[in-house]
CSV table of C-alpha atoms in Angstrom, one decimal:
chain,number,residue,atom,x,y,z
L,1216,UNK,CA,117.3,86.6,46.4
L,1217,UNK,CA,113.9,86.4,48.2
L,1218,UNK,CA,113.8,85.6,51.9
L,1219,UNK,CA,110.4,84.5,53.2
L,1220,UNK,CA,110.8,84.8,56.9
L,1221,UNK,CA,108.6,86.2,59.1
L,1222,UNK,CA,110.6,88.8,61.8
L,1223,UNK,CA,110.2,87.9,65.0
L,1224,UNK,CA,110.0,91.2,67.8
L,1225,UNK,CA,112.1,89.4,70.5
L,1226,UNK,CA,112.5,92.4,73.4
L,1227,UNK,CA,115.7,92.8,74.4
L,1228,UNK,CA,115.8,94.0,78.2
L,1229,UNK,CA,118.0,95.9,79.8
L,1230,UNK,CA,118.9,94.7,83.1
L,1231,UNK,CA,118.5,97.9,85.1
L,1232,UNK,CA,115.7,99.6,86.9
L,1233,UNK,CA,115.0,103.2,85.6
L,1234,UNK,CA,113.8,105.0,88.1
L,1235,UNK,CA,112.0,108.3,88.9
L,1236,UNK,CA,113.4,111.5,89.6
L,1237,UNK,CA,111.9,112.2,93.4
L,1238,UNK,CA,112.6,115.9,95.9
L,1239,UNK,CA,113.4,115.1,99.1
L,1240,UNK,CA,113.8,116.3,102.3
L,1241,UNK,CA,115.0,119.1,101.4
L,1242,UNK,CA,114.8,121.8,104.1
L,1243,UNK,CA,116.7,119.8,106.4
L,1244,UNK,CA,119.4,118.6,103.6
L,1245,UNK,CA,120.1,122.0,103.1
L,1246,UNK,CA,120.9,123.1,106.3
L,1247,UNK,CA,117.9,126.0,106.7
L,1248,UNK,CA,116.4,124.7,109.9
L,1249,UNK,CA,117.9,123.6,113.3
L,1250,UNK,CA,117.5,119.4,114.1
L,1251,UNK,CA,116.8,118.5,117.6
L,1252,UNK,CA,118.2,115.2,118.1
L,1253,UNK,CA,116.9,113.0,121.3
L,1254,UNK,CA,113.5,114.3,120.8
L,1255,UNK,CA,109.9,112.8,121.9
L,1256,UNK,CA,106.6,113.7,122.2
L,1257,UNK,CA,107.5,117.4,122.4
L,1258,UNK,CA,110.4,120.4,123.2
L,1259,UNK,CA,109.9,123.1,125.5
L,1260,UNK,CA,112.4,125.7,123.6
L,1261,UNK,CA,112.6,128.4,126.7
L,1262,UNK,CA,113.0,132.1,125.4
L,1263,UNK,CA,114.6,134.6,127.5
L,1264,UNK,CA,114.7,138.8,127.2
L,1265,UNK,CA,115.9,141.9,128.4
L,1266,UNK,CA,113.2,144.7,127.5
L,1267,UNK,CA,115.2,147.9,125.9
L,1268,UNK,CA,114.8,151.6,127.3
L,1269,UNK,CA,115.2,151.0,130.7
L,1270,UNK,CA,118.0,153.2,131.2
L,1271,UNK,CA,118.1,156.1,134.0
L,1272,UNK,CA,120.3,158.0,135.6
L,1273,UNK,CA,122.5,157.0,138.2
L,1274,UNK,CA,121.4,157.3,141.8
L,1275,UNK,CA,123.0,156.3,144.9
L,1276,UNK,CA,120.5,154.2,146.0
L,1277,UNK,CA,118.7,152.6,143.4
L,1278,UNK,CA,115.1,151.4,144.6
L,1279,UNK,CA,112.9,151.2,141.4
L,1280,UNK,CA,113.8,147.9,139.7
L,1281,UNK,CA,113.3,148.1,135.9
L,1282,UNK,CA,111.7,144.8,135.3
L,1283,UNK,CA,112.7,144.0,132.0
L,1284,UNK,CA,114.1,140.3,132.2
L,1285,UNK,CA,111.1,138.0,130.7
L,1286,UNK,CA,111.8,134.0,130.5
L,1287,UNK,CA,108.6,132.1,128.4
L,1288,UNK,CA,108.8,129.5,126.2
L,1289,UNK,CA,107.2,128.0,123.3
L,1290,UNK,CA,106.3,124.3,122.7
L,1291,UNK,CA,107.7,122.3,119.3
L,1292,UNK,CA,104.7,119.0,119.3
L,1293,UNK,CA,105.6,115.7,118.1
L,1294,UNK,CA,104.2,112.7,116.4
L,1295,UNK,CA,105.7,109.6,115.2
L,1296,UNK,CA,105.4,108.8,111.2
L,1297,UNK,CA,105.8,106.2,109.3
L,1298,UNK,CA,105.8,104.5,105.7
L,1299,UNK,CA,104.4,100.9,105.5
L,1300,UNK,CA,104.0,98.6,102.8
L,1301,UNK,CA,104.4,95.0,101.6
L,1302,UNK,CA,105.3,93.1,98.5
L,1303,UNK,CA,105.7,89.6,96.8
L,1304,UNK,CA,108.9,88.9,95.6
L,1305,UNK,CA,107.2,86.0,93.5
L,1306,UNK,CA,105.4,89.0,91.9
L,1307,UNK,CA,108.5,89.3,89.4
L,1308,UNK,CA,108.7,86.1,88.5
L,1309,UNK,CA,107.0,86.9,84.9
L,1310,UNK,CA,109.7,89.6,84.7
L,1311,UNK,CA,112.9,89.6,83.1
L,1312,UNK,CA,115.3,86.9,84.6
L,1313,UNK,CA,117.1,89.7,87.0
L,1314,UNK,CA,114.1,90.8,88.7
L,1315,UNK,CA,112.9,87.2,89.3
L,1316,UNK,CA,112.8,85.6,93.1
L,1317,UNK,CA,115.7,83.9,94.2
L,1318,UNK,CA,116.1,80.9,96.3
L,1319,UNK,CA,113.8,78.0,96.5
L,1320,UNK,CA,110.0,78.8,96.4
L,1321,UNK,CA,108.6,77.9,99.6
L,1322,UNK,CA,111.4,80.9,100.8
L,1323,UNK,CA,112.0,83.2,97.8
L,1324,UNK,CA,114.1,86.0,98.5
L,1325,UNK,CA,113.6,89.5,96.3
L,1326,UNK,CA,116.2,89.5,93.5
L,1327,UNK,CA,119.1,91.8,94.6
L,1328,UNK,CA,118.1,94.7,92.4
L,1329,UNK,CA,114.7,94.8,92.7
L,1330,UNK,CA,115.6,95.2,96.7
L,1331,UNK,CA,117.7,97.6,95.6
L,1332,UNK,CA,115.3,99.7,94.1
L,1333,UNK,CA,112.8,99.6,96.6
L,1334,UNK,CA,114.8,100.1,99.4
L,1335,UNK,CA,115.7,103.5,97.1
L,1336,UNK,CA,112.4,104.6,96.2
L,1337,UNK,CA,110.6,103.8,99.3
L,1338,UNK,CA,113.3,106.1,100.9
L,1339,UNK,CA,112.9,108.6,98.6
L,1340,UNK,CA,109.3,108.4,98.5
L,1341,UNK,CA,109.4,109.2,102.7
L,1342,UNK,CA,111.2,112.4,102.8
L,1343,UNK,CA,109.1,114.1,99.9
L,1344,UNK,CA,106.9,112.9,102.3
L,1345,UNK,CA,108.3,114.7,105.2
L,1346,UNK,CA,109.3,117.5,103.5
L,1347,UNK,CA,106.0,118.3,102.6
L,1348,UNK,CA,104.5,117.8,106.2
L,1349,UNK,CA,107.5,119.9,107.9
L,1350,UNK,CA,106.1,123.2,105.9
L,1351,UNK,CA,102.7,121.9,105.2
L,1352,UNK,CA,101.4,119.9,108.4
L,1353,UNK,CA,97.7,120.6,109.5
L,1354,UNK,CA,96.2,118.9,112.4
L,1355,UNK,CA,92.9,119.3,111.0
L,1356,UNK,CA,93.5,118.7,107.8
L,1357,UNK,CA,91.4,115.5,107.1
L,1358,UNK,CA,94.4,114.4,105.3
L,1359,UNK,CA,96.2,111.4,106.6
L,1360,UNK,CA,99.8,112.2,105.4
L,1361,UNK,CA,99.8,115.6,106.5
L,1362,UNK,CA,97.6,115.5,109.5
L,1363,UNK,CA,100.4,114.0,111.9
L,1364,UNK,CA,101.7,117.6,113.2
L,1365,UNK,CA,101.0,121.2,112.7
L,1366,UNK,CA,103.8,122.7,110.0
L,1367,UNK,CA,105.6,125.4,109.8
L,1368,UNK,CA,103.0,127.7,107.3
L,1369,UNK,CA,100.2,127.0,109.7
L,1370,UNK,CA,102.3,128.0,112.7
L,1371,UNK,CA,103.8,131.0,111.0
L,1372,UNK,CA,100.6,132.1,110.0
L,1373,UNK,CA,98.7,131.9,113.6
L,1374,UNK,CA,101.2,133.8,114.8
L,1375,UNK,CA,100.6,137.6,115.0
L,1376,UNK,CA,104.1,138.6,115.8
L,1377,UNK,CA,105.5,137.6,112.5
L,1378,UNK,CA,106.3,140.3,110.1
L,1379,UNK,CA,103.6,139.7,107.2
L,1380,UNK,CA,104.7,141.9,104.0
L,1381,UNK,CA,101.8,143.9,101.8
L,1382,UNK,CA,100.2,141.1,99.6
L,1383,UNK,CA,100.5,141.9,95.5
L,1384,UNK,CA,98.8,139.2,94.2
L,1385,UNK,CA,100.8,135.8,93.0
L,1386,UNK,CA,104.3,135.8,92.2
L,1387,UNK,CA,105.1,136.7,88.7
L,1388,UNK,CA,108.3,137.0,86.7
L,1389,UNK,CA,107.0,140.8,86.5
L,1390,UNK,CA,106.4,141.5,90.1
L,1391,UNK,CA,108.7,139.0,91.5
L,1392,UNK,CA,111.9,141.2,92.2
L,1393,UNK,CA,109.5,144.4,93.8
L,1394,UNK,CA,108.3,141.4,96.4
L,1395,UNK,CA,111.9,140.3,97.1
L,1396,UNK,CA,112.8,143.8,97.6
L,1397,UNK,CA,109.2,144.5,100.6
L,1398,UNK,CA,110.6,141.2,101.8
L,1399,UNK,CA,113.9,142.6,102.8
L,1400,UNK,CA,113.1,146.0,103.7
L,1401,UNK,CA,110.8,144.2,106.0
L,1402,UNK,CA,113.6,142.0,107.9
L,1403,UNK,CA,114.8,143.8,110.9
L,1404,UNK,CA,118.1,145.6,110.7
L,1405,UNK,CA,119.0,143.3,114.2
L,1406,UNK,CA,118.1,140.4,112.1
L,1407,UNK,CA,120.2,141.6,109.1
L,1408,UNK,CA,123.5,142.8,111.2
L,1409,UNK,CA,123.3,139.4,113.6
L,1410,UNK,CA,121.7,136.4,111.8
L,1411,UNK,CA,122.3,134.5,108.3
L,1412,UNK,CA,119.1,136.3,106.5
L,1413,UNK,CA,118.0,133.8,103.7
L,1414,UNK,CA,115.3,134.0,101.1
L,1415,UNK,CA,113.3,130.8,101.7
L,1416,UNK,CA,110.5,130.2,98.7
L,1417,UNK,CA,109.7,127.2,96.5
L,1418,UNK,CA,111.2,126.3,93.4
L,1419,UNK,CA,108.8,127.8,90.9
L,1420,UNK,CA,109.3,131.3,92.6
L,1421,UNK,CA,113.2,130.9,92.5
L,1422,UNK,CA,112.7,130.3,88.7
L,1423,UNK,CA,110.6,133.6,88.0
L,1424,UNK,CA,113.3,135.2,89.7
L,1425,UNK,CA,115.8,133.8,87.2
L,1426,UNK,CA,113.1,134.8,84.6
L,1427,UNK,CA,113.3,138.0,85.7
L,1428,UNK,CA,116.4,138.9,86.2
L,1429,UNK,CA,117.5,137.3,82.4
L,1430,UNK,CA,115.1,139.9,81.1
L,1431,UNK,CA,116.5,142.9,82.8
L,1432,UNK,CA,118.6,145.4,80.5
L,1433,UNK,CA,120.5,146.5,83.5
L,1434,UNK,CA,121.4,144.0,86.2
L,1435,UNK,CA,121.8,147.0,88.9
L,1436,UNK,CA,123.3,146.2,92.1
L,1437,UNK,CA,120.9,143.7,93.9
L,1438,UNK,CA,121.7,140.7,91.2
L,1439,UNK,CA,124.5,139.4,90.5
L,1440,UNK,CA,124.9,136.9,87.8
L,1441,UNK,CA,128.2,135.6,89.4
L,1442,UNK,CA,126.1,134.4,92.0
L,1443,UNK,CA,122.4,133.8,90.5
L,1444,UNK,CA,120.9,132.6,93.8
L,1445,UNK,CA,121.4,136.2,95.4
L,1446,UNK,CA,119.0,138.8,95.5
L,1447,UNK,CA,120.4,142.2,97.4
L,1448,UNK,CA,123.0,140.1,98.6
L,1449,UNK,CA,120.8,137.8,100.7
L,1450,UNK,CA,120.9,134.0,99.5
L,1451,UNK,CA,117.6,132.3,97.8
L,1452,UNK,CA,117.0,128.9,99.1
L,1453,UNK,CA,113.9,126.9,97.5
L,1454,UNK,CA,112.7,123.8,98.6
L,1455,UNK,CA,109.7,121.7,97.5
L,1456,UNK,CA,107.9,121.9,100.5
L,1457,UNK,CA,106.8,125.7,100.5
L,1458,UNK,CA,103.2,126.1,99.4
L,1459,UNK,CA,102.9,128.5,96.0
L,1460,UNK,CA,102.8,132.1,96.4
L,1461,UNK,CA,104.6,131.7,99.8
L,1462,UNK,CA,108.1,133.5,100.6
L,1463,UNK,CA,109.7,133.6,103.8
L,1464,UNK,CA,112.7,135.4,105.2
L,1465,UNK,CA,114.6,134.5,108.7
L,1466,UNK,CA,117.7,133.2,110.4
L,1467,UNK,CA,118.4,130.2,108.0
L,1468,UNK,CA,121.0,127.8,109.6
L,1469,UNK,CA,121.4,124.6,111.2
L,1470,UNK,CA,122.7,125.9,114.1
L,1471,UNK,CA,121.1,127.2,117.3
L,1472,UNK,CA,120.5,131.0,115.8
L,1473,UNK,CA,118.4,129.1,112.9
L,1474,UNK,CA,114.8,130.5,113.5
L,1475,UNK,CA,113.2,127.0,112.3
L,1476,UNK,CA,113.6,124.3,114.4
L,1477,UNK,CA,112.9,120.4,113.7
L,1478,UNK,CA,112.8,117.4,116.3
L,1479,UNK,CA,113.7,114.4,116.0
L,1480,UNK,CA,114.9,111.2,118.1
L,1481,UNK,CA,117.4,110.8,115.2
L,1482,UNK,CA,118.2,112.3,112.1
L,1483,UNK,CA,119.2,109.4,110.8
L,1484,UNK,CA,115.9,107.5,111.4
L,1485,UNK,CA,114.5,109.3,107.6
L,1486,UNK,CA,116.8,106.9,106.0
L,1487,UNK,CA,116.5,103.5,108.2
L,1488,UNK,CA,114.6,101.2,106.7
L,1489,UNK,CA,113.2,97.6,107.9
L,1490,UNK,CA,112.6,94.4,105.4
L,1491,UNK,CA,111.2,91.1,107.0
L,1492,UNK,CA,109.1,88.6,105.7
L,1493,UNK,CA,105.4,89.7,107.3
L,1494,UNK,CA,105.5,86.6,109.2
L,1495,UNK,CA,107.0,83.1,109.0
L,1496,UNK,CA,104.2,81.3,106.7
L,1497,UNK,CA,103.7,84.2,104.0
L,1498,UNK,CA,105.6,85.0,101.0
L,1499,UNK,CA,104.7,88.5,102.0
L,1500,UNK,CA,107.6,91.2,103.1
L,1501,UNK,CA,107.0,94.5,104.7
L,1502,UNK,CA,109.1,97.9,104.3
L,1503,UNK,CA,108.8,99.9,107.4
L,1504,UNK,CA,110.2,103.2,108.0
L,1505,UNK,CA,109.6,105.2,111.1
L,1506,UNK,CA,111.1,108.5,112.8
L,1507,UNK,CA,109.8,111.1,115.7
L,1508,UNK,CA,109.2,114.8,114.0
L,1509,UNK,CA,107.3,118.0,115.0
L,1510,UNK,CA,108.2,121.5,114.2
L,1511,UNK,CA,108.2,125.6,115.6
L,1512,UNK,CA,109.7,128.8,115.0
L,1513,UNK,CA,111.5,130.8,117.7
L,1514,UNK,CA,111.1,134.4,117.7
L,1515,UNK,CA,107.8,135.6,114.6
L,1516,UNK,CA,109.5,139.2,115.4
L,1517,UNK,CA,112.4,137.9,113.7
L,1518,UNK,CA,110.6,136.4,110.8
L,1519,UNK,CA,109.0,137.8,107.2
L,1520,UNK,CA,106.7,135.5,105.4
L,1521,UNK,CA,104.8,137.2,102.0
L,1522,UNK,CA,101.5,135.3,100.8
C-alpha cells in the first residue's frame, strides 16, 4: 500500500527549563574564610602581641620594663555590589505555552517557571560573581565587576610579611606534588600545631594533583587514596575563584582563628532577590540584588601563597 503524505516536523516541547551548570560562591560555602555579619563601609580588625625572648632573671626590684605588648590593627574596606537587570515577560509570548505571560495584557505577569528560572540563574550568576571579586578584586582594575574592592590575591601579594614559596614555573601534574610539599614545609610549625592548615588552590590544580597521584607506583605516606583531598595530611580546598598558578596555605575556617575574613551586612543578602514591575506604566520588571562585601587577611606571617 502506498501512502502519499507529506510528514509534518511538529516540535514537541518539553515543559522545563534546562539550565546551565554555574560555581558559586564558593569560598564562603565552604567554610574557608570568616563572615563578618553587621558590616559597612569598613572593619577595624585590631591585632594584639606579646614579643618572645623577653625573659630575664628574677630581681627584686624589677625596673627595666620589657616592652613587648603591641596592639595595631588592620582595615577590611567595603563596597556595596549589585546585580541589575530587566525583562519583558511578553517577551515569551512566541514561546511554548508554559513560558508565555500570564494574566491580562495591560498587566502580564512572568509565567511561574520562567520566574522561576530567573530568580535561579540570576542568583547563581551573582555569587560566581562574588566569588571571583572576593579572591580577585582590584581597585584599579578598569574592570567594572571586579573593581568594587581590593581581593584577597592583591592584598596577599602587597603584603611583605606573607610567606611566599620558591616559584617553579606553572603547576603541572609533574611538579605539582614537590610544590605541595615547599608549601607545607613553608607553614609555620605554630600555624601547623594551633590552626586548621588547608591547602587553598583552584580547581584545575586540585585535578593535576589527582593526576598525579593516580600515576604514582607507590602512594607513600603523604596521599592517601581513602581520603583523595589530602596531601601530607593537610586538606585541599579548591574553589573557582583562585587565579591559575596560585596556591595558598593558612588557617582555613569560619570561625575567628580563620586567617581570611569577609564582611558583610548579611550573609544572607547574596541570595535576596527583588522583582517589581520598573514602574507602574511599563511592562518592564527589574531583578535587583544587592549586599555590603570587602575583604583582608589577619596575620601574612601566618600565611603561604605559591605563584
Amino acid at each position: 500500500m502506498a501512502i502519499n503524505t507529506t510528514p509534518l516536523d511538529v516540535p514537541v516541547y518539553v515543559n522545563n527549563l534546562f539550565k546551565d551548570l554555574l560555581f558559586g560562591a564558593e569560598t564562603i560555602e565552604k567554610g574557608l574564610v570568616q563572615v563578618v555579619p553587621m558590616a559597612l563601609n569598613k572593619i577595624n580588625m585590631d591585632r594584639f602581641t606579646a614579643a618572645t625572648q623577653k625573659l630575664i632573671a628574677a630581681v627584686a626590684t624589677p625596673s627595666t620594663a620589657a616592652d613587648a605588648l603591641t596592639k595595631d590593627e588592620k582595615t577590611l574596606t567595603m563596597n556595596e555590589v549589585m546585580f541589575y537587570d530587566t525583562f519583558n515577560p511578553k517577551t515569551f509570548n512566541v514561546e511554548p505555552e508554559y513560558l508565555r505571560s500570564i494574566g491580562p495584557m495591560v498587566d502580564a505577569q512572568a509565567a511561574s517557571v520562567l520566574l522561576s528560572a530567573i530568580r535561579e540563574k540570576v542568583i547563581e550568576s551573582f555569587n560566581y560573581d562574588l566569588e571571583q571579586l572576593l579572591w580577585n578584586g582590584d581597585t584599579a582594575s578598569g574592570s567594572a565587576w571586579l573593581s568594587p574592592i581590593d581581593g584577597f590575591v592583591k592584598l596577599i601579594d602587597a603584603d611583605v610579611s606573607v610567606v611566599s614559596v620558591t616559584p617553579a614555573g606553572a603547576v603541572t601534574a609533574s611538579n605539582v606534588i614537590s610544590i605541595f610539599e615547599a608549601c607545607i614545609n613553608a607553614v609555620p610549625n605554630v600555624v601547623k600545631e594551633k590552626g586548621a592548615v588547608t591547602i587553598v588552590t583552584n580547581h584545575t590544580i586540585k585535578h593535576l594533583y589527582k593526576e598525579a597521584a593516580r600515576a604514582l607506583d607507590s602512594k607513600g605516606t603523604n596521599i592517601f587514596q581513602a581520603a583523595e583531598n589530602v596531601y601530607g595530611g593537610y586538606p585541599i580546598e579548591s574553589v573557582n575563584g583562585v587565579p591559575a598558578n596560585r596556591i595558598f596555605v593558612f588557617n582555613a575556617s569560619s570561625g575567628e582563628q580563620s586567617e581570611l575574613k569577609v564582611g558583610v551586612w548579611s550573609d544572607a543578602d547574596k541570595y535576596n532577590d527583588k522583582i517589581e514591575r520598573l514602574q507602574n506604566n511599563s511592562d518592564l520588571f527589574f531583578i535587583k540584588i544587592n549586599t555590603e562585601i570587602g575583604v583582608q587577611h589577619v596575620w601574612g606571617k601566618q600565611l603561604v601563597e605559591y605563584s
